Amino acid sequence: MSRLVVVSNRIAIPDGSKASAGGLAVGILDALKQTGGLWFGWNGEISAIGEEDEDQLGIVKQDGITYASFALNQNDYDLYYCQFSNTVIWPAFHYRLDLVQFQREAWDGYCRVNELLAKRLQPFLKDDDILWIHDYHLLPFAAACRKLGINNRIGFFLHIPFPTPEIFNALPPHAELLEMMCDFDLLGFQTESDRTAFLDSLSMLTQLQKKGEKQHRAFGNDFATEVYPIGIEPESIKEMAEGALPPKMAAMKRELGDAKNIIACERLDYSKGLPERFLAYEALLENFPQHRGNIRYSQIAPTSRGDVQAYQDIRHQLETEAGRINGKYGTLGWTPLYYLNQHFDRRLLMKIFRLTDVGLVTPLRDGMNLVAKEYVAAQDPDDPGVLVLSRFAGAANELTSALIVNPYDRDEVAAALDKALTMPRTERISRYNDMMAVLRQNDINHWRESFLNDLHAIAPRADDHEVANKVATFPRLA
């Protein structure tokens, strides 16, 4: 069996701790263990310019997996990561062109780092390895590999949305990015809308030939596209959520008494719709005053990318709004909104999810949103909470038994919260069972195996490039 090589911006290097890995890391690790694989990526460290050794890689071997990691110098970190990845691609792909800050120097740095990573990876590769590349930091990676003569099968999975042509084509290097992406053999997306948006952007730029339902040719390359909605490990989540509560949580449960708790948890990011969510909660208190004093909304939002101005701005906005809402509606004995700008251990979060009556997941745009799936999986089957979910999260395509809302409509979200807080147990159980059936069928293992099976079915490129990138016919992509 061909060895699997995974390339991602960050990698989960084993450190001997017992901290629980996220669902995605677990899924990737399981795939790597099956064939004895390599995981290659940035270790999160930043070295001083001039001090780093471009060929210096940290190597760790454990359970048949080789972890090869590297540091970025400050200049590459600024241009590749902070600037182009997170102030151009991230906002644009989340439909926030107003936050895009394009600089040609950052684009050049983004391409340079991708080329450097391909060069560092090349000595590790074997002829029959298959490469699985992850996310928006590495859109040019296949093109960089092809320049070096790497003909291995290379698959790519985009974890975030792909924007419509009207958005994507506003990016100055959109043409270069699209041509680079066609050097992948298989491109995977979270939803059919994302896949279609990519192909629409491509067809507006160049001649796009169809060689099958999901097989295409552009810029002289054959490639396949498919939808692979990422999943979770529902049974693992259920196990984490069950069991005795830590003392502080047990005390919190006693303190709540009969009051109902709304929970929301995501990293601090403008794509998550947090200010809009706070206003929707305010609308709930205003439009449905019977809930005042009987509910509590807890928003967990740890800081991410704190050195990017847009993230500093949203943090200040949320602190202001939380204070205003609590000042307007709170009493001496009741605080309506708890805003926690801190990180919680994942195992503890699953227990918190199980204790809450409503999970509020209303991003303005999200590739999938695994928190929505984890909330459902953490519930008590005999007395589950209700999920209120944005229609603009990829998860809404699968979790159709959630209360689906438009996050821009605060009154609609408020009405959904009222419905969730008053929903009879029989209806809650029915909705829970429907969603759990989907989560079990489309779990993280199904996502991983579907992608890798399709990638294995593609014939590797020929050395002479005359019959380059031949795509085999296989059931899922035919």
mmCIF file of C-alpha atoms in Angstrom, residues 39-422:
data_model
loop_
_atom_site.group_PDB
_atom_site.id
_atom_site.type_symbol
_atom_site.label_atom_id
_atom_site.label_comp_id
_atom_site.label_asym_id
_atom_site.label_seq_id
_atom_site.Cartn_x
_atom_site.Cartn_y
_atom_site.Cartn_z
ATOM 1 C CA TRP A 39 3.146 14.427 8.652
ATOM 2 C CA PHE A 40 4.927 17.558 7.488
ATOM 3 C CA GLY A 41 4.279 21.154 8.547
ATOM 4 C CA TRP A 42 5.098 24.206 10.626
ATOM 5 C CA ASN A 43 5.835 23.642 14.327
ATOM 6 C CA GLY A 44 4.468 27.048 15.355
ATOM 7 C CA GLU A 45 7.873 28.489 16.213
ATOM 8 C CA ILE A 46 9.338 31.700 14.797
ATOM 9 C CA SER A 47 13.082 32.089 14.365
ATOM 10 C CA ALA A 48 15.043 35.296 13.913
ATOM 11 C CA ILE A 49 15.774 36.210 10.302
ATOM 12 C CA GLY A 50 19.218 34.963 9.369
ATOM 13 C CA GLU A 51 19.371 32.486 12.247
ATOM 14 C CA GLU A 52 17.268 29.714 10.756
ATOM 15 C CA ASP A 53 18.713 26.870 8.761
ATOM 16 C CA GLU A 54 16.459 26.255 5.766
ATOM 17 C CA ASP A 55 17.323 22.571 5.796
ATOM 18 C CA GLN A 56 16.861 22.145 9.543
ATOM 19 C CA LEU A 57 13.815 20.010 10.316
ATOM 20 C CA GLY A 58 12.637 18.633 13.622
ATOM 21 C CA ILE A 59 12.045 14.895 13.272
ATOM 22 C CA VAL A 60 9.953 12.874 15.719
ATOM 23 C CA LYS A 61 8.985 9.235 15.162
ATOM 24 C CA GLN A 62 6.194 7.566 17.091
ATOM 25 C CA ASP A 63 3.781 4.691 16.392
ATOM 26 C CA GLY A 64 5.080 4.295 12.852
ATOM 27 C CA ILE A 65 4.496 7.961 12.003
ATOM 28 C CA THR A 66 7.262 10.421 11.182
ATOM 29 C CA TYR A 67 6.606 14.043 12.158
ATOM 30 C CA ALA A 68 8.792 16.477 10.213
ATOM 31 C CA SER A 69 8.398 20.085 11.323
ATOM 32 C CA PHE A 70 10.103 23.393 10.694
ATOM 33 C CA ALA A 71 10.203 26.936 12.033
ATOM 34 C CA LEU A 72 9.336 30.068 10.043
ATOM 35 C CA ASN A 73 11.429 33.207 10.224
ATOM 36 C CA GLN A 74 9.675 36.399 11.242
ATOM 37 C CA ASN A 75 9.466 37.752 7.700
ATOM 38 C CA ASP A 76 7.913 34.576 6.291
ATOM 39 C CA TYR A 77 5.525 34.353 9.233
ATOM 40 C CA ASP A 78 4.383 37.929 8.649
ATOM 41 C CA LEU A 79 3.970 37.667 4.869
ATOM 42 C CA TYR A 80 2.819 34.067 4.373
ATOM 43 C CA TYR A 81 0.769 33.535 7.518
ATOM 44 C CA CYS A 82 -0.386 36.831 9.007
ATOM 45 C CA GLN A 83 -0.745 38.863 5.849
ATOM 46 C CA PHE A 84 -1.669 36.779 2.815
ATOM 47 C CA SER A 85 -3.229 33.718 4.476
ATOM 48 C CA ASN A 86 -5.134 35.608 7.155
ATOM 49 C CA THR A 87 -5.722 39.105 5.798
ATOM 50 C CA VAL A 88 -6.393 38.128 2.180
ATOM 51 C CA ILE A 89 -7.566 34.534 1.744
ATOM 52 C CA TRP A 90 -9.376 34.063 5.058
ATOM 53 C CA PRO A 91 -11.555 37.210 4.856
ATOM 54 C CA ALA A 92 -12.212 36.832 1.107
ATOM 55 C CA PHE A 93 -13.180 33.164 1.386
ATOM 56 C CA HIS A 94 -15.528 34.141 4.230
ATOM 57 C CA TYR A 95 -17.148 36.843 2.074
ATOM 58 C CA ARG A 96 -15.502 39.809 3.831
ATOM 59 C CA LEU A 97 -13.835 41.706 1.009
ATOM 60 C CA ASP A 98 -13.985 44.831 3.165
ATOM 61 C CA LEU A 99 -11.333 43.269 5.429
ATOM 62 C CA VAL A 100 -8.964 42.168 2.651
ATOM 63 C CA GLN A 101 -5.587 43.917 2.770
ATOM 64 C CA PHE A 102 -3.698 42.844 -0.332
ATOM 65 C CA GLN A 103 -0.010 43.597 -0.729
ATOM 66 C CA ARG A 104 2.052 42.242 -3.609
ATOM 67 C CA GLU A 105 4.921 41.579 -1.207
ATOM 68 C CA ALA A 106 2.689 39.310 0.872
ATOM 69 C CA TRP A 107 1.580 37.372 -2.219
ATOM 70 C CA ASP A 108 5.208 36.857 -3.186
ATOM 71 C CA GLY A 109 5.976 35.691 0.364
ATOM 72 C CA TYR A 110 3.034 33.275 0.308
ATOM 73 C CA CYS A 111 4.285 31.668 -2.911
ATOM 74 C CA ARG A 112 7.892 31.650 -1.695
ATOM 75 C CA VAL A 113 7.025 29.769 1.509
ATOM 76 C CA ASN A 114 5.002 27.193 -0.426
ATOM 77 C CA GLU A 115 7.973 26.665 -2.736
ATOM 78 C CA LEU A 116 10.308 26.387 0.260
ATOM 79 C CA LEU A 117 8.068 23.774 1.883
ATOM 80 C CA ALA A 118 7.927 21.710 -1.305
ATOM 81 C CA LYS A 119 11.716 21.852 -1.525
ATOM 82 C CA ARG A 120 12.080 20.753 2.115
ATOM 83 C CA LEU A 121 9.604 17.909 1.656
ATOM 84 C CA GLN A 122 11.078 16.513 -1.565
ATOM 85 C CA PRO A 123 13.973 14.537 0.022
ATOM 86 C CA PHE A 124 11.465 12.615 2.182
ATOM 87 C CA LEU A 125 9.284 11.484 -0.718
ATOM 88 C CA LYS A 126 9.161 8.035 -2.282
ATOM 89 C CA ASP A 127 7.905 7.419 -5.807
ATOM 90 C CA ASP A 128 4.649 5.755 -4.743
ATOM 91 C CA ASP A 129 3.764 8.129 -1.879
ATOM 92 C CA ILE A 130 0.447 9.910 -2.092
ATOM 93 C CA LEU A 131 0.246 13.459 -0.735
ATOM 94 C CA TRP A 132 -2.736 14.911 1.104
ATOM 95 C CA ILE A 133 -2.525 18.700 1.430
ATOM 96 C CA HIS A 134 -4.749 20.637 3.817
ATOM 97 C CA ASP A 135 -6.308 24.069 3.663
ATOM 98 C CA TYR A 136 -5.944 27.584 2.355
ATOM 99 C CA HIS A 137 -2.355 28.198 3.457
ATOM 100 C CA LEU A 138 -1.181 25.739 0.812
ATOM 101 C CA LEU A 139 -3.162 26.499 -2.351
ATOM 102 C CA PRO A 140 0.043 26.788 -4.474
ATOM 103 C CA PHE A 141 1.699 23.696 -2.971
ATOM 104 C CA ALA A 142 1.016 21.268 -5.823
ATOM 105 C CA ALA A 143 2.275 23.778 -8.390
ATOM 106 C CA ALA A 144 5.479 24.165 -6.348
ATOM 107 C CA CYS A 145 5.876 20.366 -6.276
ATOM 108 C CA ARG A 146 5.341 20.020 -10.013
ATOM 109 C CA LYS A 147 8.088 22.596 -10.655
ATOM 110 C CA LEU A 148 10.455 20.294 -8.787
ATOM 111 C CA GLY A 149 9.430 17.319 -10.899
ATOM 112 C CA ILE A 150 7.317 15.662 -8.197
ATOM 113 C CA ASN A 151 4.794 13.507 -10.058
ATOM 114 C CA ASN A 152 3.133 11.803 -7.087
ATOM 115 C CA ARG A 153 -0.627 11.891 -6.677
ATOM 116 C CA ILE A 154 -1.466 15.055 -4.752
ATOM 117 C CA GLY A 155 -4.878 15.645 -3.195
ATOM 118 C CA PHE A 156 -6.091 18.842 -1.551
ATOM 119 C CA PHE A 157 -8.872 19.455 0.937
ATOM 120 C CA LEU A 158 -10.237 22.943 1.608
ATOM 121 C CA HIS A 159 -11.584 23.212 5.149
ATOM 122 C CA ILE A 160 -13.089 26.684 4.674
ATOM 123 C CA PRO A 161 -15.689 27.884 2.136
ATOM 124 C CA PHE A 162 -14.788 28.688 -1.463
ATOM 125 C CA PRO A 163 -16.390 31.996 -2.469
ATOM 126 C CA THR A 164 -18.481 32.717 -5.539
ATOM 127 C CA PRO A 165 -16.696 34.166 -8.602
ATOM 128 C CA GLU A 166 -17.868 37.688 -7.770
ATOM 129 C CA ILE A 167 -15.869 37.481 -4.540
ATOM 130 C CA PHE A 168 -12.954 35.315 -5.620
ATOM 131 C CA ASN A 169 -12.219 37.239 -8.819
ATOM 132 C CA ALA A 170 -11.780 40.435 -6.804
ATOM 133 C CA LEU A 171 -8.483 39.057 -5.488
ATOM 134 C CA PRO A 172 -5.620 40.436 -7.593
ATOM 135 C CA PRO A 173 -3.852 37.044 -7.941
ATOM 136 C CA HIS A 174 -7.050 35.043 -8.544
ATOM 137 C CA ALA A 175 -5.918 33.829 -11.963
ATOM 138 C CA GLU A 176 -2.583 32.578 -10.640
ATOM 139 C CA LEU A 177 -4.254 30.863 -7.700
ATOM 140 C CA LEU A 178 -6.748 29.021 -9.898
ATOM 141 C CA GLU A 179 -4.070 27.829 -12.297
ATOM 142 C CA MET A 180 -1.963 26.613 -9.361
ATOM 143 C CA MET A 181 -4.913 24.719 -7.882
ATOM 144 C CA CYS A 182 -5.311 22.776 -11.135
ATOM 145 C CA ASP A 183 -1.966 21.101 -10.402
ATOM 146 C CA PHE A 184 -3.682 19.036 -7.711
ATOM 147 C CA ASP A 185 -5.042 15.678 -8.852
ATOM 148 C CA LEU A 186 -8.072 15.782 -6.553
ATOM 149 C CA LEU A 187 -9.665 18.849 -4.960
ATOM 150 C CA GLY A 188 -12.055 18.210 -2.066
ATOM 151 C CA PHE A 189 -14.614 20.689 -0.722
ATOM 152 C CA GLN A 190 -16.975 20.754 2.259
ATOM 153 C CA THR A 191 -20.157 21.402 0.261
ATOM 154 C CA GLU A 192 -21.462 21.229 -3.287
ATOM 155 C CA SER A 193 -21.819 25.026 -3.236
ATOM 156 C CA ASP A 194 -18.075 25.360 -2.589
ATOM 157 C CA ARG A 195 -17.189 22.906 -5.355
ATOM 158 C CA THR A 196 -19.482 24.672 -7.821
ATOM 159 C CA ALA A 197 -18.069 28.089 -6.894
ATOM 160 C CA PHE A 198 -14.536 26.866 -7.656
ATOM 161 C CA LEU A 199 -15.560 25.468 -11.046
ATOM 162 C CA ASP A 200 -17.550 28.602 -11.896
ATOM 163 C CA SER A 201 -14.536 30.783 -11.128
ATOM 164 C CA LEU A 202 -12.381 28.532 -13.270
ATOM 165 C CA SER A 203 -14.785 28.521 -16.228
ATOM 166 C CA MET A 204 -14.852 32.330 -16.217
ATOM 167 C CA LEU A 205 -11.057 32.412 -16.536
ATOM 168 C CA THR A 206 -10.228 29.642 -19.005
ATOM 169 C CA GLN A 207 -11.701 26.803 -21.019
ATOM 170 C CA LEU A 208 -12.909 24.146 -18.589
ATOM 171 C CA GLN A 209 -13.416 20.755 -20.193
ATOM 172 C CA LYS A 210 -15.585 18.107 -18.587
ATOM 173 C CA LYS A 211 -14.103 14.615 -18.785
ATOM 174 C CA GLY A 212 -16.756 13.095 -16.543
ATOM 175 C CA GLU A 213 -19.260 14.203 -13.930
ATOM 176 C CA LYS A 214 -16.502 15.191 -11.480
ATOM 177 C CA GLN A 215 -13.480 15.110 -13.817
ATOM 178 C CA HIS A 216 -12.153 18.197 -15.553
ATOM 179 C CA ARG A 217 -9.332 19.601 -17.636
ATOM 180 C CA ALA A 218 -7.935 23.140 -17.471
ATOM 181 C CA PHE A 219 -4.519 24.733 -18.032
ATOM 182 C CA GLY A 220 -3.316 21.466 -19.557
ATOM 183 C CA ASN A 221 -4.056 19.467 -16.390
ATOM 184 C CA ASP A 222 -6.625 16.776 -15.637
ATOM 185 C CA PHE A 223 -8.063 16.833 -12.136
ATOM 186 C CA ALA A 224 -11.103 15.697 -10.178
ATOM 187 C CA THR A 225 -13.351 17.549 -7.730
ATOM 188 C CA GLU A 226 -15.637 16.083 -5.091
ATOM 189 C CA VAL A 227 -17.517 16.962 -1.912
ATOM 190 C CA TYR A 228 -16.313 15.443 1.366
ATOM 191 C CA PRO A 229 -18.183 16.929 4.356
ATOM 192 C CA ILE A 230 -15.868 16.498 7.317
ATOM 193 C CA GLY A 231 -17.210 14.615 10.318
ATOM 194 C CA ILE A 232 -16.418 13.877 13.947
ATOM 195 C CA GLU A 233 -16.076 10.795 16.152
ATOM 196 C CA PRO A 234 -19.576 10.797 17.716
ATOM 197 C CA GLU A 235 -18.943 7.899 20.100
ATOM 198 C CA SER A 236 -15.705 9.466 21.344
ATOM 199 C CA ILE A 237 -17.519 12.768 21.954
ATOM 200 C CA LYS A 238 -20.311 10.936 23.781
ATOM 201 C CA GLU A 239 -17.768 9.198 26.016
ATOM 202 C CA MET A 240 -16.053 12.499 26.873
ATOM 203 C CA ALA A 241 -19.384 14.119 27.718
ATOM 204 C CA GLU A 242 -20.536 11.368 30.054
ATOM 205 C CA GLY A 243 -19.289 10.624 33.545
ATOM 206 C CA ALA A 244 -18.865 12.562 36.761
ATOM 207 C CA LEU A 245 -18.613 16.317 36.642
ATOM 208 C CA PRO A 246 -15.587 18.208 37.960
ATOM 209 C CA PRO A 247 -16.416 19.897 41.297
ATOM 210 C CA LYS A 248 -16.644 23.411 39.834
ATOM 211 C CA MET A 249 -19.053 22.260 37.122
ATOM 212 C CA ALA A 250 -21.178 20.385 39.626
ATOM 213 C CA ALA A 251 -21.396 23.583 41.663
ATOM 214 C CA MET A 252 -22.346 25.553 38.540
ATOM 215 C CA LYS A 253 -25.125 23.070 37.757
ATOM 216 C CA ARG A 254 -26.504 23.456 41.289
ATOM 217 C CA GLU A 255 -26.296 27.233 40.997
ATOM 218 C CA LEU A 256 -28.301 27.240 37.765
ATOM 219 C CA GLY A 257 -31.162 25.326 39.369
ATOM 220 C CA ASP A 258 -34.106 25.366 36.977
ATOM 221 C CA ALA A 259 -32.633 28.121 34.809
ATOM 222 C CA LYS A 260 -31.861 27.135 31.223
ATOM 223 C CA ASN A 261 -28.447 27.631 29.710
ATOM 224 C CA ILE A 262 -27.552 28.653 26.163
ATOM 225 C CA ILE A 263 -23.979 27.789 25.149
ATOM 226 C CA ALA A 264 -21.837 29.005 22.270
ATOM 227 C CA CYS A 265 -18.180 28.195 21.768
ATOM 228 C CA GLU A 266 -15.761 29.130 19.010
ATOM 229 C CA ARG A 267 -12.513 30.984 18.626
ATOM 230 C CA LEU A 268 -12.734 34.746 18.412
ATOM 231 C CA ASP A 269 -13.238 35.428 14.714
ATOM 232 C CA TYR A 270 -15.352 37.845 12.676
ATOM 233 C CA SER A 271 -16.662 34.971 10.517
ATOM 234 C CA LYS A 272 -18.470 33.502 13.540
ATOM 235 C CA GLY A 273 -21.098 36.253 13.757
ATOM 236 C CA LEU A 274 -20.570 36.956 17.453
ATOM 237 C CA PRO A 275 -21.729 40.607 17.522
ATOM 238 C CA GLU A 276 -24.837 39.623 15.550
ATOM 239 C CA ARG A 277 -25.404 36.767 18.010
ATOM 240 C CA PHE A 278 -25.219 39.088 21.009
ATOM 241 C CA LEU A 279 -27.837 41.321 19.386
ATOM 242 C CA ALA A 280 -30.047 38.311 18.677
ATOM 243 C CA TYR A 281 -29.841 37.341 22.351
ATOM 244 C CA GLU A 282 -30.804 40.892 23.272
ATOM 245 C CA ALA A 283 -33.787 40.554 20.915
ATOM 246 C CA LEU A 284 -34.774 37.361 22.761
ATOM 247 C CA LEU A 285 -34.817 39.223 26.078
ATOM 248 C CA GLU A 286 -36.753 42.088 24.504
ATOM 249 C CA ASN A 287 -39.279 40.092 22.462
ATOM 250 C CA PHE A 288 -39.786 37.257 24.947
ATOM 251 C CA PRO A 289 -39.540 38.881 28.393
ATOM 252 C CA GLN A 290 -40.773 35.725 30.116
ATOM 253 C CA HIS A 291 -37.227 34.355 29.786
ATOM 254 C CA ARG A 292 -35.629 37.170 31.773
ATOM 255 C CA GLY A 293 -34.141 35.815 34.968
ATOM 256 C CA ASN A 294 -34.694 32.219 33.802
ATOM 257 C CA ILE A 295 -31.897 31.753 31.282
ATOM 258 C CA ARG A 296 -28.193 32.357 30.910
ATOM 259 C CA TYR A 297 -26.159 32.699 27.740
ATOM 260 C CA SER A 298 -22.503 31.675 28.015
ATOM 261 C CA GLN A 299 -20.237 32.656 25.131
ATOM 262 C CA ILE A 300 -16.788 31.051 25.096
ATOM 263 C CA ALA A 301 -14.498 32.741 22.577
ATOM 264 C CA PRO A 302 -10.741 32.361 23.088
ATOM 265 C CA THR A 303 -8.530 34.829 21.253
ATOM 266 C CA SER A 304 -7.081 33.766 17.918
ATOM 267 C CA ARG A 305 -4.658 35.672 15.710
ATOM 268 C CA GLY A 306 -4.382 38.406 18.304
ATOM 269 C CA ASP A 307 -1.769 40.234 16.251
ATOM 270 C CA VAL A 308 -4.264 40.922 13.438
ATOM 271 C CA GLN A 309 -6.106 44.235 13.880
ATOM 272 C CA ALA A 310 -9.518 42.910 12.814
ATOM 273 C CA TYR A 311 -9.416 40.396 15.681
ATOM 274 C CA GLN A 312 -8.468 43.069 18.200
ATOM 275 C CA ASP A 313 -11.414 45.147 16.990
ATOM 276 C CA ILE A 314 -13.977 42.358 17.386
ATOM 277 C CA ARG A 315 -12.733 41.538 20.883
ATOM 278 C CA HIS A 316 -13.263 45.148 21.948
ATOM 279 C CA GLN A 317 -16.705 45.172 20.300
ATOM 280 C CA LEU A 318 -17.833 42.046 22.145
ATOM 281 C CA GLU A 319 -16.610 43.306 25.504
ATOM 282 C CA THR A 320 -18.573 46.515 24.937
ATOM 283 C CA GLU A 321 -21.757 44.721 23.852
ATOM 284 C CA ALA A 322 -21.636 42.211 26.721
ATOM 285 C CA GLY A 323 -21.340 45.042 29.236
ATOM 286 C CA ARG A 324 -24.177 46.984 27.616
ATOM 287 C CA ILE A 325 -26.587 44.005 27.526
ATOM 288 C CA ASN A 326 -25.820 43.010 31.117
ATOM 289 C CA GLY A 327 -26.224 46.601 32.226
ATOM 290 C CA LYS A 328 -29.567 46.905 30.460
ATOM 291 C CA TYR A 329 -31.195 43.625 31.475
ATOM 292 C CA GLY A 330 -29.238 42.292 34.455
ATOM 293 C CA THR A 331 -30.377 42.434 38.060
ATOM 294 C CA LEU A 332 -28.615 42.033 41.390
ATOM 295 C CA GLY A 333 -29.386 38.334 41.297
ATOM 296 C CA TRP A 334 -29.121 37.629 37.582
ATOM 297 C CA THR A 335 -26.433 38.115 34.920
ATOM 298 C CA PRO A 336 -27.915 37.441 31.462
ATOM 299 C CA LEU A 337 -24.686 37.016 29.466
ATOM 300 C CA TYR A 338 -21.342 35.478 30.410
ATOM 301 C CA TYR A 339 -18.587 36.304 27.912
ATOM 302 C CA LEU A 340 -15.457 34.193 28.471
ATOM 303 C CA ASN A 341 -12.401 35.142 26.409
ATOM 304 C CA GLN A 342 -10.427 32.051 27.410
ATOM 305 C CA HIS A 343 -9.562 28.525 26.321
ATOM 306 C CA PHE A 344 -11.300 25.438 27.756
ATOM 307 C CA ASP A 345 -10.025 21.862 27.599
ATOM 308 C CA ARG A 346 -11.895 19.921 24.937
ATOM 309 C CA ARG A 347 -12.983 17.163 27.329
ATOM 310 C CA LEU A 348 -14.411 19.731 29.707
ATOM 311 C CA LEU A 349 -16.231 21.457 26.845
ATOM 312 C CA MET A 350 -18.037 18.243 25.913
ATOM 313 C CA LYS A 351 -19.329 17.974 29.489
ATOM 314 C CA ILE A 352 -20.432 21.612 29.368
ATOM 315 C CA PHE A 353 -22.266 20.948 26.093
ATOM 316 C CA ARG A 354 -24.112 18.037 27.705
ATOM 317 C CA LEU A 355 -25.330 20.245 30.551
ATOM 318 C CA THR A 356 -26.745 22.994 28.351
ATOM 319 C CA ASP A 357 -30.221 23.294 26.925
ATOM 320 C CA VAL A 358 -29.405 25.129 23.687
ATOM 321 C CA GLY A 359 -26.348 25.132 21.447
ATOM 322 C CA LEU A 360 -26.123 28.400 19.535
ATOM 323 C CA VAL A 361 -23.945 28.081 16.405
ATOM 324 C CA THR A 362 -24.604 30.978 14.042
ATOM 325 C CA PRO A 363 -21.552 31.825 11.917
ATOM 326 C CA LEU A 364 -21.965 34.289 9.083
ATOM 327 C CA ARG A 365 -20.027 31.840 6.915
ATOM 328 C CA ASP A 366 -18.330 28.559 7.777
ATOM 329 C CA GLY A 367 -16.882 25.691 5.777
ATOM 330 C CA MET A 368 -18.436 23.083 8.084
ATOM 331 C CA ASN A 369 -18.385 23.936 11.821
ATOM 332 C CA LEU A 370 -17.576 20.866 13.867
ATOM 333 C CA VAL A 371 -18.745 22.525 17.099
ATOM 334 C CA ALA A 372 -22.317 22.085 15.863
ATOM 335 C CA LYS A 373 -21.729 18.362 15.361
ATOM 336 C CA GLU A 374 -19.893 17.995 18.674
ATOM 337 C CA TYR A 375 -22.732 19.718 20.537
ATOM 338 C CA VAL A 376 -25.254 17.202 19.190
ATOM 339 C CA ALA A 377 -23.020 14.204 19.890
ATOM 340 C CA ALA A 378 -22.436 15.337 23.493
ATOM 341 C CA GLN A 379 -26.131 15.387 24.391
ATOM 342 C CA ASP A 380 -27.963 13.056 26.758
ATOM 343 C CA PRO A 381 -30.099 10.861 24.427
ATOM 344 C CA ASP A 382 -32.941 10.851 26.959
ATOM 345 C CA ASP A 383 -32.979 14.613 27.498
ATOM 346 C CA PRO A 384 -31.049 16.315 24.675
ATOM 347 C CA GLY A 385 -30.515 19.997 24.096
ATOM 348 C CA VAL A 386 -31.519 21.805 20.912
ATOM 349 C CA LEU A 387 -29.133 23.057 18.229
ATOM 350 C CA VAL A 388 -29.785 26.476 16.667
ATOM 351 C CA LEU A 389 -27.653 26.562 13.521
ATOM 352 C CA SER A 390 -26.796 29.112 10.845
ATOM 353 C CA ARG A 391 -27.871 28.276 7.330
ATOM 354 C CA PHE A 392 -24.441 29.528 6.199
ATOM 355 C CA ALA A 393 -22.530 26.794 8.030
ATOM 356 C CA GLY A 394 -21.669 23.748 5.950
ATOM 357 C CA ALA A 395 -23.103 21.597 8.757
ATOM 358 C CA ALA A 396 -26.606 22.909 7.931
ATOM 359 C CA ASN A 397 -26.613 20.693 4.821
ATOM 360 C CA GLU A 398 -26.446 17.612 7.042
ATOM 361 C CA LEU A 399 -28.011 18.641 10.369
ATOM 362 C CA THR A 400 -31.370 19.529 8.881
ATOM 363 C CA SER A 401 -33.189 18.688 12.134
ATOM 364 C CA ALA A 402 -31.506 21.610 13.875
ATOM 365 C CA LEU A 403 -33.363 24.925 14.023
ATOM 366 C CA ILE A 404 -31.872 26.545 10.911
ATOM 367 C CA VAL A 405 -31.661 30.344 10.994
ATOM 368 C CA ASN A 406 -30.340 33.334 9.095
ATOM 369 C CA PRO A 407 -27.716 34.879 11.429
ATOM 370 C CA TYR A 408 -28.289 38.320 9.922
ATOM 371 C CA ASP A 409 -31.928 38.267 11.114
ATOM 372 C CA ARG A 410 -31.759 38.857 14.870
ATOM 373 C CA ASP A 411 -35.513 38.468 15.329
ATOM 374 C CA GLU A 412 -35.521 35.102 13.538
ATOM 375 C CA VAL A 413 -32.651 33.894 15.727
ATOM 376 C CA ALA A 414 -34.466 35.178 18.825
ATOM 377 C CA ALA A 415 -37.641 33.299 17.819
ATOM 378 C CA ALA A 416 -35.604 30.115 17.247
ATOM 379 C CA LEU A 417 -34.051 30.481 20.703
ATOM 380 C CA ASP A 418 -37.506 30.826 22.229
ATOM 381 C CA LYS A 419 -38.653 27.705 20.372
ATOM 382 C CA ALA A 420 -35.564 25.803 21.514
ATOM 383 C CA LEU A 421 -36.039 26.841 25.149
ATOM 384 C CA THR A 422 -39.681 25.719 25.153
#
